[in-house]
Each structure stands twice: as C-alpha cells, then as structure tokens.
Amino acid sequence: MIEENLKLIPDTQCPVRYVLDRFGDKWSVLVIFELNKVEKLRFNKLQKAIGDISQKMLTKTLRNLEADGLVNRTIYPEVPPRVEYNLTEMGISLVPHVCALAGWANANFTNIKKSRETFGK
C-alpha cells in the first residue's frame, strides 16, 4: 500500500519523478550496491565489480550520483592521480531501500521472467 501522504505531481516538481528519473537506468542502483560493500573503491575496481558497464557509462553514472549528493569523489594528488569513490551519508541512507528493491527483484524474478515470456517481451 502506498503511503497516504505520498502525492504524485504531474510535472518536473514531483519529488518522486525527480528522484526516480535518476534511478531509472540500470547502473545507478548497481553502483550504490557495490559502493556499499566497501568503505571506498577506485574506478577500475568498481568497473570490475559491476562487470558489464563501459568506462563511459560508469563515468556518467558516477558524475550523476555525485551531483545528487549520493557519492563522494576524492582525488589524490599523485602521478598518476588516484581517484576513489564512496557513498555519502545520504547515499548510505538509500542503501536499505536499494537492498529492499534487490530483494524484491530476486524474490519475484522467476514470475516476472515467466510473465514476460508469456507476453513475448
């Protein structure tokens, strides 16, 4: 049941639409999920952990999450520069919700897959 005080506003000022627009891609949730596993991660380790994400897409996703205040990017003045990523407090507060969504997806995967096959999608 949806909370009674939750209102969907049919424009760009709707908080639900505004936030879900960012998480509508498949990468943001996976990046948050991986960054939650460790204190900090370097770009290449994060890319390897996710597996099938391109460098360009990971860069874009991290920039978006940083712009939203969910991820910190720390650059160390070394040669070559070392860059590490970690979740902010707000990013950490999102983790239980991401984990709940992942749990729901795992629990319902078989039924959703069967349903999609039935509809030819």
PDB file of C-alpha atoms in Angstrom:
ATOM      1  CA  MET A   1       0.000   0.000   0.000  1.00  0.00           C
ATOM      2  CA  ILE A   2       1.315   3.443  -0.912  1.00  0.00           C
ATOM      3  CA  GLU A   3       1.603   5.903   1.926  1.00  0.00           C
ATOM      4  CA  GLU A   4      -1.392   8.202   2.120  1.00  0.00           C
ATOM      5  CA  ASN A   5       0.755  11.341   2.237  1.00  0.00           C
ATOM      6  CA  LEU A   6       2.593  10.399  -0.956  1.00  0.00           C
ATOM      7  CA  LYS A   7       1.421  12.592  -3.807  1.00  0.00           C
ATOM      8  CA  LEU A   8       2.450  12.334  -7.419  1.00  0.00           C
ATOM      9  CA  ILE A   9       2.585  15.741  -9.043  1.00  0.00           C
ATOM     10  CA  PRO A  10       2.314  15.573 -12.844  1.00  0.00           C
ATOM     11  CA  ASP A  11       5.294  17.795 -13.572  1.00  0.00           C
ATOM     12  CA  THR A  12       9.028  18.210 -13.002  1.00  0.00           C
ATOM     13  CA  GLN A  13       8.465  19.416  -9.419  1.00  0.00           C
ATOM     14  CA  CYS A  14       7.292  15.965  -8.306  1.00  0.00           C
ATOM     15  CA  PRO A  15       9.918  14.606  -5.872  1.00  0.00           C
ATOM     16  CA  VAL A  16       9.124  11.007  -6.818  1.00  0.00           C
ATOM     17  CA  ARG A  17       9.537  11.620 -10.540  1.00  0.00           C
ATOM     18  CA  TYR A  18      12.623  13.754  -9.944  1.00  0.00           C
ATOM     19  CA  VAL A  19      14.419  11.092  -7.921  1.00  0.00           C
ATOM     20  CA  LEU A  20      13.235   8.052  -9.873  1.00  0.00           C
ATOM     21  CA  ASP A  21      14.355   9.688 -13.107  1.00  0.00           C
ATOM     22  CA  ARG A  22      17.932   9.230 -11.903  1.00  0.00           C
ATOM     23  CA  PHE A  23      17.414   5.619 -10.857  1.00  0.00           C
ATOM     24  CA  GLY A  24      15.544   4.643 -13.987  1.00  0.00           C
ATOM     25  CA  ASP A  25      18.819   3.496 -15.507  1.00  0.00           C
ATOM     26  CA  LYS A  26      20.189   0.096 -14.589  1.00  0.00           C
ATOM     27  CA  TRP A  27      23.584   1.346 -13.429  1.00  0.00           C
ATOM     28  CA  SER A  28      22.898   3.770 -10.562  1.00  0.00           C
ATOM     29  CA  VAL A  29      21.425   1.133  -8.278  1.00  0.00           C
ATOM     30  CA  LEU A  30      24.280  -1.279  -9.065  1.00  0.00           C
ATOM     31  CA  VAL A  31      26.919   1.394  -8.329  1.00  0.00           C
ATOM     32  CA  ILE A  32      25.273   2.204  -4.992  1.00  0.00           C
ATOM     33  CA  PHE A  33      25.018  -1.501  -4.204  1.00  0.00           C
ATOM     34  CA  GLU A  34      28.741  -2.046  -4.913  1.00  0.00           C
ATOM     35  CA  LEU A  35      29.923   1.075  -3.088  1.00  0.00           C
ATOM     36  CA  ASN A  36      28.002  -0.074  -0.031  1.00  0.00           C
ATOM     37  CA  LYS A  37      30.104  -3.236   0.197  1.00  0.00           C
ATOM     38  CA  VAL A  38      33.354  -1.397   0.979  1.00  0.00           C
ATOM     39  CA  GLU A  39      34.469   1.881   2.518  1.00  0.00           C
ATOM     40  CA  LYS A  40      35.794   3.227  -0.804  1.00  0.00           C
ATOM     41  CA  LEU A  41      36.516   1.984  -4.311  1.00  0.00           C
ATOM     42  CA  ARG A  42      38.723   3.076  -7.157  1.00  0.00           C
ATOM     43  CA  PHE A  43      37.181   3.439 -10.602  1.00  0.00           C
ATOM     44  CA  ASN A  44      38.709   0.280 -12.113  1.00  0.00           C
ATOM     45  CA  LYS A  45      37.739  -1.889  -9.131  1.00  0.00           C
ATOM     46  CA  LEU A  46      34.192  -0.556  -9.306  1.00  0.00           C
ATOM     47  CA  GLN A  47      34.022  -1.239 -13.037  1.00  0.00           C
ATOM     48  CA  LYS A  48      35.322  -4.764 -12.500  1.00  0.00           C
ATOM     49  CA  ALA A  49      32.818  -5.387  -9.678  1.00  0.00           C
ATOM     50  CA  ILE A  50      29.879  -4.388 -11.887  1.00  0.00           C
ATOM     51  CA  GLY A  51      31.260  -6.278 -14.855  1.00  0.00           C
ATOM     52  CA  ASP A  52      29.401  -5.243 -17.982  1.00  0.00           C
ATOM     53  CA  ILE A  53      29.428  -1.453 -17.622  1.00  0.00           C
ATOM     54  CA  SER A  54      31.507   0.616 -20.049  1.00  0.00           C
ATOM     55  CA  GLN A  55      34.018   3.183 -18.831  1.00  0.00           C
ATOM     56  CA  LYS A  56      31.941   5.966 -20.385  1.00  0.00           C
ATOM     57  CA  MET A  57      28.718   4.822 -18.708  1.00  0.00           C
ATOM     58  CA  LEU A  58      30.380   4.339 -15.324  1.00  0.00           C
ATOM     59  CA  THR A  59      31.859   7.837 -15.549  1.00  0.00           C
ATOM     60  CA  LYS A  60      28.450   9.312 -16.402  1.00  0.00           C
ATOM     61  CA  THR A  61      26.711   7.367 -13.641  1.00  0.00           C
ATOM     62  CA  LEU A  62      29.264   8.376 -11.006  1.00  0.00           C
ATOM     63  CA  ARG A  63      29.020  12.039 -12.051  1.00  0.00           C
ATOM     64  CA  ASN A  64      25.239  11.930 -11.779  1.00  0.00           C
ATOM     65  CA  LEU A  65      25.355  10.269  -8.360  1.00  0.00           C
ATOM     66  CA  GLU A  66      27.945  12.802  -7.221  1.00  0.00           C
ATOM     67  CA  ALA A  67      25.759  15.660  -8.490  1.00  0.00           C
ATOM     68  CA  ASP A  68      22.841  14.230  -6.496  1.00  0.00           C
ATOM     69  CA  GLY A  69      24.955  14.142  -3.346  1.00  0.00           C
ATOM     70  CA  LEU A  70      24.968  10.358  -3.063  1.00  0.00           C
ATOM     71  CA  VAL A  71      28.632   9.701  -3.910  1.00  0.00           C
ATOM     72  CA  ASN A  72      31.870  11.413  -2.912  1.00  0.00           C
ATOM     73  CA  ARG A  73      34.783  11.581  -5.332  1.00  0.00           C
ATOM     74  CA  THR A  74      38.222  12.026  -3.778  1.00  0.00           C
ATOM     75  CA  ILE A  75      41.219  12.875  -5.972  1.00  0.00           C
ATOM     76  CA  TYR A  76      44.690  12.301  -4.522  1.00  0.00           C
ATOM     77  CA  PRO A  77      47.499  14.494  -5.892  1.00  0.00           C
ATOM     78  CA  GLU A  78      49.689  11.674  -7.154  1.00  0.00           C
ATOM     79  CA  VAL A  79      51.127  10.757 -10.518  1.00  0.00           C
ATOM     80  CA  PRO A  80      49.068   9.257 -11.971  1.00  0.00           C
ATOM     81  CA  PRO A  81      46.166  10.730  -9.979  1.00  0.00           C
ATOM     82  CA  ARG A  82      44.344   8.292  -7.729  1.00  0.00           C
ATOM     83  CA  VAL A  83      40.578   8.717  -7.533  1.00  0.00           C
ATOM     84  CA  GLU A  84      38.362   6.952  -5.014  1.00  0.00           C
ATOM     85  CA  TYR A  85      34.598   6.865  -4.610  1.00  0.00           C
ATOM     86  CA  ASN A  86      32.453   6.289  -1.558  1.00  0.00           C
ATOM     87  CA  LEU A  87      28.862   6.813  -0.501  1.00  0.00           C
ATOM     88  CA  THR A  88      27.861   9.996   1.301  1.00  0.00           C
ATOM     89  CA  GLU A  89      25.591   9.892   4.352  1.00  0.00           C
ATOM     90  CA  MET A  90      22.625  10.424   2.058  1.00  0.00           C
ATOM     91  CA  GLY A  91      23.867   7.618  -0.203  1.00  0.00           C
ATOM     92  CA  ILE A  92      24.170   5.328   2.817  1.00  0.00           C
ATOM     93  CA  SER A  93      20.608   6.226   3.825  1.00  0.00           C
ATOM     94  CA  LEU A  94      19.452   4.996   0.409  1.00  0.00           C
ATOM     95  CA  VAL A  95      21.104   1.572   0.782  1.00  0.00           C
ATOM     96  CA  PRO A  96      18.299  -0.156   2.758  1.00  0.00           C
ATOM     97  CA  HIS A  97      15.850   0.858   0.033  1.00  0.00           C
ATOM     98  CA  VAL A  98      18.154  -0.359  -2.734  1.00  0.00           C
ATOM     99  CA  CYS A  99      18.625  -3.643  -0.863  1.00  0.00           C
ATOM    100  CA  ALA A 100      14.851  -3.973  -0.418  1.00  0.00           C
ATOM    101  CA  LEU A 101      14.379  -3.449  -4.158  1.00  0.00           C
ATOM    102  CA  ALA A 102      17.105  -6.012  -4.900  1.00  0.00           C
ATOM    103  CA  GLY A 103      15.457  -8.475  -2.518  1.00  0.00           C
ATOM    104  CA  TRP A 104      12.100  -7.931  -4.174  1.00  0.00           C
ATOM    105  CA  ALA A 105      13.675  -8.444  -7.623  1.00  0.00           C
ATOM    106  CA  ASN A 106      15.315 -11.686  -6.511  1.00  0.00           C
ATOM    107  CA  ALA A 107      12.096 -12.969  -4.918  1.00  0.00           C
ATOM    108  CA  ASN A 108       9.987 -12.176  -7.992  1.00  0.00           C
ATOM    109  CA  PHE A 109      12.472 -12.843 -10.785  1.00  0.00           C
ATOM    110  CA  THR A 110      11.061 -16.209 -11.852  1.00  0.00           C
ATOM    111  CA  ASN A 111       7.470 -14.960 -12.011  1.00  0.00           C
ATOM    112  CA  ILE A 112       8.408 -11.803 -13.883  1.00  0.00           C
ATOM    113  CA  LYS A 113      10.510 -13.792 -16.344  1.00  0.00           C
ATOM    114  CA  LYS A 114       7.609 -16.204 -16.988  1.00  0.00           C
ATOM    115  CA  SER A 115       5.207 -13.321 -17.433  1.00  0.00           C
ATOM    116  CA  ARG A 116       7.496 -11.595 -19.935  1.00  0.00           C
ATOM    117  CA  GLU A 117       7.860 -14.828 -21.882  1.00  0.00           C
ATOM    118  CA  THR A 118       4.085 -15.141 -21.999  1.00  0.00           C
ATOM    119  CA  PHE A 119       3.817 -11.680 -23.500  1.00  0.00           C
ATOM    120  CA  GLY A 120       6.780 -12.212 -25.827  1.00  0.00           C
ATOM    121  CA  LYS A 121       8.889  -9.451 -24.279  1.00  0.00           C
TER     122      LYS A 121
END
